[in-house]
Amino acid sequence: MQDSHHENQLVAEEAASNPLLAFLDRMERKPDVIARRRRSYELLRAERGSSVADIGCGAGTAIFELAELVSPGGSVFGVDINESLINVARARAARRGIHATMQVGDAESLPYADGSLHGYRAERLYQHLRQPEPALKEAHRVLAPGGRIVLVDQDWDSVLLDSNDLATTRSIARATAGGIANGAVGRQYHRLLKDAGFSNVHVVADTHVCTSYDEYGFFPELWAQLAEAMGLLTLEAANAWLSDQKTRGANGRFFLAMTHFLAVGHR
């Protein structure tokens, strides 16, 4: 097992050549994301000796944490469609002495036997699935009777930014939400899980308020780029809108709020 300083160096080197990985690593370290991830483990009731899977596991952050919760005697599995991320996750697991099985695959065709899992978890995955029903049918198949599914996703229509120009901000927010394959999936989880055959379904709302531009200022920066690229705003107008957000940040007046939903269902 690598010492923490050497591990941090290796993680930084891996991210330096992979923008997606760098973004994911950055997000996984944010306090609100960490707290939400831990809450998902509580809802999943990942216990020693249980068998759990993280679908859309990325570079394996949840895999490593779940492995600690189910050990000894438990099993942790991960699936992601991105082969480069799976390779990174495997390398990080090996360096940390974590035993987990991670494979390239997709949520609609999982490499697990019927009823073989006690827990199924997916975070920020279903917003990218235009048709979530096949993935939920597959989740139902691989869970054992009494097993739990926990899904975590934000509702992109719930992202709020204070602004001097609320009309423009609303139009940018709507356009951004519309560009996500399934940006409203969070509000759909209650219905979708019931339709897929899960029982005792409940949904928890988690709203994060941020007043630090350093923490989430990349949101308005991304929005300004998208607004200009989509023709919503001219470059000059997009820069003016973003300038307002940066000024708010510099003056301690930045305000962003976003709501995630954590949904739980029983097999």
C-alpha positions as a Markdown table, in Angstrom:
| # | Residue | x | y | z |
|---|---|---|---|---|
| 1 | Met | 0.0 | 0.0 | 0.0 |
| 2 | Gln | 1.3 | 3.4 | -0.9 |
| 3 | Asp | 1.8 | 6.2 | 1.7 |
| 4 | Ser | -0.7 | 9.0 | 1.4 |
| 5 | His | 1.8 | 11.6 | 0.1 |
| 6 | His | 3.0 | 9.3 | -2.7 |
| 7 | Glu | -0.6 | 8.3 | -3.5 |
| 8 | Asn | -1.6 | 12.0 | -3.8 |
| 9 | Gln | 1.2 | 12.6 | -6.2 |
| 10 | Leu | 0.1 | 9.6 | -8.3 |
| 11 | Val | -3.5 | 10.8 | -8.3 |
| 12 | Ala | -2.4 | 14.3 | -9.4 |
| 13 | Glu | -0.3 | 12.8 | -12.2 |
| 14 | Glu | -3.3 | 10.7 | -13.4 |
| 15 | Ala | -5.6 | 13.6 | -13.5 |
| 16 | Ala | -3.1 | 15.9 | -15.3 |
| 17 | Ser | -3.5 | 14.0 | -18.5 |
| 18 | Asn | -7.3 | 13.3 | -18.3 |
| 19 | Pro | -9.6 | 16.3 | -18.0 |
| 20 | Leu | -12.6 | 14.2 | -17.2 |
| 21 | Leu | -10.8 | 12.5 | -14.4 |
| 22 | Ala | -9.5 | 15.8 | -13.1 |
| 23 | Phe | -13.1 | 17.1 | -13.0 |
| 24 | Leu | -14.4 | 14.0 | -11.3 |
| 25 | Asp | -11.6 | 14.0 | -8.7 |
| 26 | Arg | -12.3 | 17.7 | -8.0 |
| 27 | Met | -16.0 | 17.0 | -7.5 |
| 28 | Glu | -15.5 | 14.0 | -5.3 |
| 29 | Arg | -13.4 | 16.1 | -2.8 |
| 30 | Lys | -16.1 | 18.8 | -2.3 |
| 31 | Pro | -17.6 | 18.7 | 1.2 |
| 32 | Asp | -21.2 | 18.6 | 0.1 |
| 33 | Val | -20.5 | 15.7 | -2.3 |
| 34 | Ile | -18.6 | 13.8 | 0.4 |
| 35 | Ala | -21.5 | 14.3 | 2.8 |
| 36 | Arg | -24.1 | 13.2 | 0.2 |
| 37 | Arg | -22.0 | 10.1 | -0.7 |
| 38 | Arg | -21.8 | 9.1 | 3.0 |
| 39 | Arg | -25.6 | 9.6 | 3.3 |
| 40 | Ser | -26.1 | 7.2 | 0.3 |
| 41 | Tyr | -24.1 | 4.5 | 2.1 |
| 42 | Glu | -26.3 | 4.9 | 5.2 |
| 43 | Leu | -29.4 | 4.6 | 3.0 |
| 44 | Leu | -27.9 | 1.6 | 1.2 |
| 45 | Arg | -27.2 | 0.0 | 4.6 |
| 46 | Ala | -23.9 | -1.4 | 3.4 |
| 47 | Glu | -22.8 | -3.7 | 6.2 |
| 48 | Arg | -20.1 | -6.2 | 6.8 |
| 49 | Gly | -20.4 | -9.3 | 4.7 |
| 50 | Ser | -22.7 | -7.8 | 2.2 |
| 51 | Ser | -22.3 | -7.7 | -1.6 |
| 52 | Val | -22.8 | -4.2 | -3.2 |
| 53 | Ala | -22.2 | -2.7 | -6.6 |
| 54 | Asp | -21.6 | 0.9 | -7.6 |
| 55 | Ile | -22.9 | 1.5 | -11.2 |
| 56 | Gly | -21.2 | 4.3 | -13.1 |
| 57 | Cys | -18.3 | 4.0 | -10.6 |
| 58 | Gly | -15.9 | 6.3 | -12.4 |
| 59 | Ala | -12.5 | 6.3 | -10.9 |
| 60 | Gly | -13.7 | 4.3 | -7.9 |
| 61 | Thr | -14.1 | 6.7 | -5.0 |
| 62 | Ala | -17.3 | 5.1 | -3.7 |
| 63 | Ile | -15.9 | 1.6 | -4.4 |
| 64 | Phe | -13.0 | 2.2 | -2.1 |
| 65 | Glu | -15.2 | 3.6 | 0.7 |
| 66 | Leu | -17.8 | 0.8 | 0.3 |
| 67 | Ala | -15.0 | -1.8 | 0.5 |
| 68 | Glu | -14.2 | -0.6 | 4.0 |
| 69 | Leu | -17.8 | -0.8 | 5.1 |
| 70 | Val | -18.5 | -4.3 | 3.9 |
| 71 | Ser | -15.2 | -5.8 | 5.0 |
| 72 | Pro | -14.5 | -8.4 | 6.2 |
| 73 | Gly | -16.4 | -10.9 | 4.2 |
| 74 | Gly | -18.2 | -8.6 | 1.8 |
| 75 | Ser | -17.8 | -8.0 | -1.9 |
| 76 | Val | -17.7 | -4.8 | -3.9 |
| 77 | Phe | -18.2 | -4.5 | -7.6 |
| 78 | Gly | -18.1 | -1.5 | -10.0 |
| 79 | Val | -19.2 | -0.9 | -13.6 |
| 80 | Asp | -18.5 | 2.0 | -15.8 |
| 81 | Ile | -18.8 | 2.5 | -19.6 |
| 82 | Asn | -15.5 | 4.5 | -19.7 |
| 83 | Glu | -12.6 | 2.1 | -20.0 |
| 84 | Ser | -10.0 | 4.7 | -19.0 |
| 85 | Leu | -11.7 | 5.4 | -15.8 |
| 86 | Ile | -12.0 | 1.7 | -15.0 |
| 87 | Asn | -8.3 | 1.4 | -15.6 |
| 88 | Val | -7.6 | 4.2 | -13.2 |
| 89 | Ala | -9.9 | 2.8 | -10.6 |
| 90 | Arg | -8.2 | -0.6 | -10.8 |
| 91 | Ala | -4.8 | 1.0 | -10.4 |
| 92 | Arg | -5.9 | 3.1 | -7.4 |
| 93 | Ala | -7.5 | 0.0 | -5.8 |
| 94 | Ala | -4.3 | -2.0 | -6.2 |
| 95 | Arg | -2.1 | 0.8 | -4.7 |
| 96 | Arg | -4.4 | 1.0 | -1.7 |
| 97 | Gly | -4.7 | -2.8 | -1.2 |
| 98 | Ile | -8.4 | -2.7 | -1.9 |
| 99 | His | -10.0 | -5.9 | -3.3 |
| 100 | Ala | -12.8 | -5.0 | -5.6 |
| 101 | Thr | -14.0 | -6.2 | -9.0 |
| 102 | Met | -14.4 | -3.3 | -11.6 |
| 103 | Gln | -15.4 | -3.9 | -15.2 |
| 104 | Val | -16.3 | -2.0 | -18.3 |
| 105 | Gly | -20.0 | -2.2 | -19.0 |
| 106 | Asp | -23.2 | -0.4 | -19.0 |
| 107 | Ala | -26.2 | -0.2 | -16.7 |
| 108 | Glu | -28.5 | -2.0 | -19.0 |
| 109 | Ser | -26.5 | -5.2 | -19.1 |
| 110 | Leu | -24.8 | -5.9 | -15.8 |
| 111 | Pro | -22.3 | -8.8 | -15.4 |
| 112 | Tyr | -24.0 | -10.1 | -12.3 |
| 113 | Ala | -26.2 | -13.2 | -11.7 |
| 114 | Asp | -29.9 | -12.8 | -10.8 |
| 115 | Gly | -30.4 | -11.9 | -7.1 |
| 116 | Ser | -26.6 | -11.8 | -6.4 |
| 117 | Leu | -26.4 | -8.3 | -4.8 |
| 118 | His | -27.5 | -6.9 | -1.5 |
| 119 | Gly | -27.0 | -3.3 | -2.6 |
| 120 | Tyr | -27.1 | -1.3 | -5.8 |
| 121 | Arg | -25.9 | 2.3 | -5.9 |
| 122 | Ala | -25.6 | 4.8 | -8.7 |
| 123 | Glu | -24.7 | 8.5 | -8.3 |
| 124 | Arg | -24.9 | 11.1 | -11.1 |
| 125 | Leu | -25.5 | 8.3 | -13.6 |
| 126 | Tyr | -29.2 | 8.3 | -14.5 |
| 127 | Gln | -29.2 | 11.9 | -15.6 |
| 128 | His | -27.2 | 10.6 | -18.6 |
| 129 | Leu | -29.7 | 7.9 | -19.5 |
| 130 | Arg | -32.5 | 9.0 | -21.8 |
| 131 | Gln | -34.4 | 5.9 | -21.1 |
| 132 | Pro | -33.8 | 4.8 | -17.5 |
| 133 | Glu | -36.3 | 2.0 | -17.5 |
| 134 | Pro | -34.0 | -0.7 | -18.9 |
| 135 | Ala | -31.3 | 0.1 | -16.3 |
| 136 | Leu | -33.8 | -0.1 | -13.5 |
| 137 | Lys | -35.2 | -3.4 | -14.7 |
| 138 | Glu | -31.6 | -4.7 | -14.7 |
| 139 | Ala | -31.1 | -3.3 | -11.2 |
| 140 | His | -34.2 | -5.2 | -10.0 |
| 141 | Arg | -32.9 | -8.4 | -11.6 |
| 142 | Val | -29.5 | -8.4 | -9.9 |
| 143 | Leu | -30.7 | -7.5 | -6.4 |
| 144 | Ala | -31.6 | -10.3 | -4.0 |
| 145 | Pro | -35.0 | -10.2 | -2.3 |
| 146 | Gly | -34.8 | -7.5 | 0.4 |
| 147 | Gly | -31.9 | -5.8 | -1.4 |
| 148 | Arg | -31.7 | -2.0 | -1.7 |
| 149 | Ile | -31.2 | 0.4 | -4.5 |
| 150 | Val | -30.0 | 3.9 | -3.9 |
| 151 | Leu | -29.9 | 6.5 | -6.6 |
| 152 | Val | -28.4 | 10.0 | -6.3 |
| 153 | Asp | -28.9 | 12.7 | -8.9 |
| 154 | Gln | -29.6 | 16.4 | -9.0 |
| 155 | Asp | -32.5 | 18.0 | -10.8 |
| 156 | Trp | -30.9 | 20.5 | -13.1 |
| 157 | Asp | -34.0 | 22.7 | -13.1 |
| 158 | Ser | -33.3 | 23.3 | -9.4 |
| 159 | Val | -30.0 | 25.1 | -9.9 |
| 160 | Leu | -30.4 | 28.7 | -8.7 |
| 161 | Leu | -28.0 | 31.6 | -9.2 |
| 162 | Asp | -28.6 | 35.1 | -7.8 |
| 163 | Ser | -28.0 | 37.6 | -10.6 |
| 164 | Asn | -28.6 | 41.2 | -11.7 |
| 165 | Asp | -30.4 | 39.8 | -14.8 |
| 166 | Leu | -32.7 | 37.1 | -13.6 |
| 167 | Ala | -34.4 | 36.7 | -17.0 |
| 168 | Thr | -31.2 | 35.9 | -18.7 |
| 169 | Thr | -30.1 | 33.7 | -15.9 |
| 170 | Arg | -33.3 | 31.7 | -16.1 |
| 171 | Ser | -33.0 | 31.3 | -19.8 |
| 172 | Ile | -29.4 | 30.0 | -19.5 |
| 173 | Ala | -30.4 | 27.7 | -16.7 |
| 174 | Arg | -33.2 | 26.2 | -18.7 |
| 175 | Ala | -31.0 | 25.8 | -21.8 |
| 176 | Thr | -28.4 | 24.1 | -19.7 |
| 177 | Ala | -30.9 | 21.7 | -18.1 |
| 178 | Gly | -32.3 | 20.9 | -21.5 |
| 179 | Gly | -28.9 | 19.9 | -22.7 |
| 180 | Ile | -28.6 | 17.1 | -20.1 |
| 181 | Ala | -29.9 | 13.8 | -21.4 |
| 182 | Asn | -32.3 | 13.4 | -18.4 |
| 183 | Gly | -31.8 | 16.5 | -16.3 |
| 184 | Ala | -35.1 | 16.1 | -14.5 |
| 185 | Val | -34.6 | 12.5 | -13.4 |
| 186 | Gly | -34.3 | 13.3 | -9.7 |
| 187 | Arg | -38.0 | 14.3 | -9.5 |
| 188 | Gln | -38.9 | 11.1 | -11.5 |
| 189 | Tyr | -37.3 | 8.6 | -9.1 |
| 190 | His | -40.3 | 8.0 | -7.0 |
| 191 | Arg | -42.4 | 7.0 | -10.0 |
| 192 | Leu | -39.6 | 5.2 | -11.9 |
| 193 | Leu | -38.7 | 3.0 | -8.9 |
| 194 | Lys | -42.3 | 2.0 | -8.3 |
| 195 | Asp | -42.9 | 1.3 | -11.9 |
| 196 | Ala | -39.7 | -1.0 | -11.9 |
| 197 | Gly | -41.2 | -3.1 | -9.2 |
| 198 | Phe | -39.4 | -1.7 | -6.1 |
| 199 | Ser | -41.3 | -1.3 | -2.8 |
| 200 | Asn | -41.0 | 1.0 | 0.2 |
| 201 | Val | -39.7 | 3.7 | -2.1 |
| 202 | His | -38.8 | 7.1 | -0.5 |
| 203 | Val | -36.9 | 10.1 | -1.7 |
| 204 | Val | -34.8 | 12.5 | 0.3 |
| 205 | Ala | -34.0 | 16.0 | -0.9 |
| 206 | Asp | -30.5 | 17.4 | -0.3 |
| 207 | Thr | -30.2 | 21.1 | -1.1 |
| 208 | His | -26.7 | 22.6 | -1.0 |
| 209 | Val | -26.2 | 26.4 | -0.7 |
| 210 | Cys | -22.9 | 27.8 | -1.8 |
| 211 | Thr | -21.7 | 31.4 | -1.3 |
| 212 | Ser | -18.1 | 30.8 | -2.3 |
| 213 | Tyr | -17.1 | 31.5 | -5.9 |
| 214 | Asp | -13.9 | 29.5 | -5.4 |
| 215 | Glu | -16.0 | 26.4 | -4.6 |
| 216 | Tyr | -18.6 | 26.5 | -7.4 |
| 217 | Gly | -17.7 | 29.4 | -9.6 |
| 218 | Phe | -17.1 | 27.0 | -12.5 |
| 219 | Phe | -20.9 | 26.7 | -12.8 |
| 220 | Pro | -21.5 | 30.3 | -14.1 |
| 221 | Glu | -18.3 | 30.1 | -16.1 |
| 222 | Leu | -19.6 | 26.9 | -17.8 |
| 223 | Trp | -23.0 | 28.4 | -18.3 |
| 224 | Ala | -21.6 | 31.5 | -19.9 |
| 225 | Gln | -19.6 | 29.4 | -22.4 |
| 226 | Leu | -22.7 | 27.3 | -23.2 |
| 227 | Ala | -24.9 | 30.3 | -23.6 |
| 228 | Glu | -22.5 | 31.8 | -26.2 |
| 229 | Ala | -22.0 | 28.4 | -27.9 |
| 230 | Met | -25.8 | 27.8 | -28.2 |
| 231 | Gly | -26.4 | 31.3 | -29.5 |
| 232 | Leu | -28.4 | 32.4 | -26.5 |
| 233 | Leu | -26.1 | 35.3 | -25.9 |
| 234 | Thr | -23.5 | 37.1 | -27.9 |
| 235 | Leu | -20.0 | 36.8 | -26.7 |
| 236 | Glu | -20.2 | 40.3 | -25.3 |
| 237 | Ala | -23.4 | 39.6 | -23.4 |
| 238 | Ala | -22.1 | 36.3 | -22.1 |
| 239 | Asn | -19.0 | 38.0 | -20.8 |
| 240 | Ala | -21.1 | 40.8 | -19.2 |
| 241 | Trp | -23.3 | 38.2 | -17.4 |
| 242 | Leu | -20.3 | 36.3 | -16.2 |
| 243 | Ser | -18.6 | 39.5 | -15.1 |
| 244 | Asp | -21.5 | 40.1 | -12.7 |
| 245 | Gln | -21.0 | 36.7 | -11.2 |
| 246 | Lys | -17.3 | 37.2 | -10.8 |
| 247 | Thr | -17.9 | 40.6 | -9.1 |
| 248 | Arg | -20.4 | 38.9 | -6.7 |
| 249 | Gly | -17.7 | 36.4 | -5.9 |
| 250 | Ala | -15.1 | 39.0 | -5.3 |
| 251 | Asn | -17.5 | 41.0 | -3.0 |
| 252 | Gly | -18.8 | 38.0 | -1.1 |
| 253 | Arg | -22.2 | 38.2 | -2.8 |
| 254 | Phe | -22.1 | 35.0 | -4.8 |
| 255 | Phe | -25.1 | 32.7 | -4.2 |
| 256 | Leu | -25.8 | 29.3 | -5.8 |
| 257 | Ala | -28.2 | 26.6 | -4.6 |
| 258 | Met | -28.8 | 23.2 | -6.1 |
| 259 | Thr | -30.9 | 20.2 | -5.0 |
| 260 | His | -30.0 | 16.6 | -5.3 |
| 261 | Phe | -32.4 | 13.7 | -4.6 |
| 262 | Leu | -31.4 | 10.4 | -2.9 |
| 263 | Ala | -34.0 | 7.7 | -3.7 |
| 264 | Val | -34.2 | 4.4 | -2.0 |
| 265 | Gly | -36.2 | 1.3 | -3.0 |
| 266 | His | -36.4 | -2.3 | -1.8 |
| 267 | Arg | -36.4 | -5.4 | -4.0 |
